[in-house]
Amino acid sequence: MTAEGSLLTRVRWKIVPAEDEANWRRALARLSGADVYDEPAYQRATARHVHGQAYAYVAEAAGAHLFHSFIVRPIETVGNKPAPRALYDLETAYGYGGPLASARDPDFLKDAWAGFDAWCRAGRVVTEFLRFHPLGARKDFAHPGTRIWRDRETVVVPLDGDDEALEAGYSDAQSRNLRTARNAG
């Protein structure tokens, strides 16, 4: 499922398999905010777990870059029937993902995502599920057609300091659970 293309010679794009670590890392190096969930090894491991293949969509125009990693999986059934033909879905790897970009310009993002749309249409991709990283603005780089809703809170707990300082920030219920666990050994 690899491909390359350009749109009006303005946006150049390509699909990079996670096995192509050199090109994957080169694309990530142009962006800030990447973490372990963006690593090709993590993507490959997650893809194996869900029986898919890990790829990244990489787009560039006038020095602006977009990177979006995802896992491609075949859709085997629709409801309780076999899929009528070869169709695919995409999802971000388990954990915190979503696209990274070096520019927030809506025109760049619209044009950059157009190549992704073309690739999805040609590859018979019908849907995508994204999990956005909570510590950053990755949702700001999402495809213009993405519907976003909040699923749950993410709690950040700083782990610097001693146990007493950490426990002082616990809720009453968490403190009771901790005491119960300690008393149980």
PDB file of N, CA and C in Angstrom, residues 21-34 38-39 58 65 67 100 102:
ATOM      1  N   GLU A  21      12.453   2.385   8.440  1.00  0.00           N
ATOM      2  CA  GLU A  21      12.774   3.235   9.590  1.00  0.00           C
ATOM      3  C   GLU A  21      13.522   4.503   9.203  1.00  0.00           C
ATOM      4  N   ALA A  22      14.392   4.442   8.225  1.00  0.00           N
ATOM      5  CA  ALA A  22      15.178   5.626   7.855  1.00  0.00           C
ATOM      6  C   ALA A  22      14.266   6.756   7.375  1.00  0.00           C
ATOM      7  N   ASN A  23      13.357   6.465   6.454  1.00  0.00           N
ATOM      8  CA  ASN A  23      12.458   7.509   5.961  1.00  0.00           C
ATOM      9  C   ASN A  23      11.455   7.946   7.021  1.00  0.00           C
ATOM     10  N   TRP A  24      10.992   7.005   7.849  1.00  0.00           N
ATOM     11  CA  TRP A  24      10.066   7.316   8.934  1.00  0.00           C
ATOM     12  C   TRP A  24      10.721   8.307   9.895  1.00  0.00           C
ATOM     13  N   ARG A  25      11.931   7.985  10.330  1.00  0.00           N
ATOM     14  CA  ARG A  25      12.642   8.854  11.290  1.00  0.00           C
ATOM     15  C   ARG A  25      13.014  10.200  10.665  1.00  0.00           C
ATOM     16  N   ARG A  26      13.356  10.187   9.389  1.00  0.00           N
ATOM     17  CA  ARG A  26      13.662  11.443   8.692  1.00  0.00           C
ATOM     18  C   ARG A  26      12.441  12.365   8.701  1.00  0.00           C
ATOM     19  N   ALA A  27      11.271  11.800   8.463  1.00  0.00           N
ATOM     20  CA  ALA A  27      10.037  12.597   8.474  1.00  0.00           C
ATOM     21  C   ALA A  27       9.744  13.120   9.876  1.00  0.00           C
ATOM     22  N   LEU A  28       9.916  12.285  10.891  1.00  0.00           N
ATOM     23  CA  LEU A  28       9.662  12.722  12.268  1.00  0.00           C
ATOM     24  C   LEU A  28      10.649  13.794  12.728  1.00  0.00           C
ATOM     25  N   ALA A  29      11.874  13.713  12.251  1.00  0.00           N
ATOM     26  CA  ALA A  29      12.910  14.661  12.673  1.00  0.00           C
ATOM     27  C   ALA A  29      12.576  16.097  12.279  1.00  0.00           C
ATOM     28  N   ARG A  30      11.713  16.280  11.304  1.00  0.00           N
ATOM     29  CA  ARG A  30      11.337  17.628  10.857  1.00  0.00           C
ATOM     30  C   ARG A  30      10.285  18.269  11.760  1.00  0.00           C
ATOM     31  N   LEU A  31       9.805  17.528  12.740  1.00  0.00           N
ATOM     32  CA  LEU A  31       8.678  17.982  13.560  1.00  0.00           C
ATOM     33  C   LEU A  31       9.018  17.931  15.039  1.00  0.00           C
ATOM     34  N   SER A  32       8.373  18.769  15.809  1.00  0.00           N
ATOM     35  CA  SER A  32       8.528  18.694  17.264  1.00  0.00           C
ATOM     36  C   SER A  32       7.295  18.017  17.847  1.00  0.00           C
ATOM     37  N   GLY A  33       7.442  17.473  19.040  1.00  0.00           N
ATOM     38  CA  GLY A  33       6.314  16.871  19.725  1.00  0.00           C
ATOM     39  C   GLY A  33       6.181  15.373  19.565  1.00  0.00           C
ATOM     40  N   ALA A  34       7.085  14.741  18.832  1.00  0.00           N
ATOM     41  CA  ALA A  34       7.008  13.287  18.664  1.00  0.00           C
ATOM     42  C   ALA A  34       7.416  12.604  19.965  1.00  0.00           C
ATOM     43  N   ASP A  38       5.044   7.478  18.429  1.00  0.00           N
ATOM     44  CA  ASP A  38       5.311   7.753  17.015  1.00  0.00           C
ATOM     45  C   ASP A  38       6.439   6.898  16.450  1.00  0.00           C
ATOM     46  N   GLU A  39       7.123   6.176  17.293  1.00  0.00           N
ATOM     47  CA  GLU A  39       8.273   5.382  16.865  1.00  0.00           C
ATOM     48  C   GLU A  39       7.835   4.229  15.952  1.00  0.00           C
ATOM     49  N   VAL A  58       3.104  11.178   4.902  1.00  0.00           N
ATOM     50  CA  VAL A  58       4.030  12.298   5.047  1.00  0.00           C
ATOM     51  C   VAL A  58       3.782  13.263   3.898  1.00  0.00           C
ATOM     52  N   HIS A  65       5.448  20.670   7.002  1.00  0.00           N
ATOM     53  CA  HIS A  65       5.403  19.205   7.006  1.00  0.00           C
ATOM     54  C   HIS A  65       4.216  18.699   7.812  1.00  0.00           C
ATOM     55  N   PHE A  67       2.826  14.799   9.314  1.00  0.00           N
ATOM     56  CA  PHE A  67       3.139  13.384   9.551  1.00  0.00           C
ATOM     57  C   PHE A  67       1.948  12.766  10.264  1.00  0.00           C
ATOM     58  N   LEU A 100       1.043  15.087  13.402  1.00  0.00           N
ATOM     59  CA  LEU A 100       1.971  16.147  13.791  1.00  0.00           C
ATOM     60  C   LEU A 100       2.184  17.026  12.566  1.00  0.00           C
ATOM     61  N   SER A 102       4.171  20.936  11.192  1.00  0.00           N
ATOM     62  CA  SER A 102       5.041  22.073  11.506  1.00  0.00           C
ATOM     63  C   SER A 102       4.340  23.397  11.244  1.00  0.00           C
TER      64      SER A 102
END
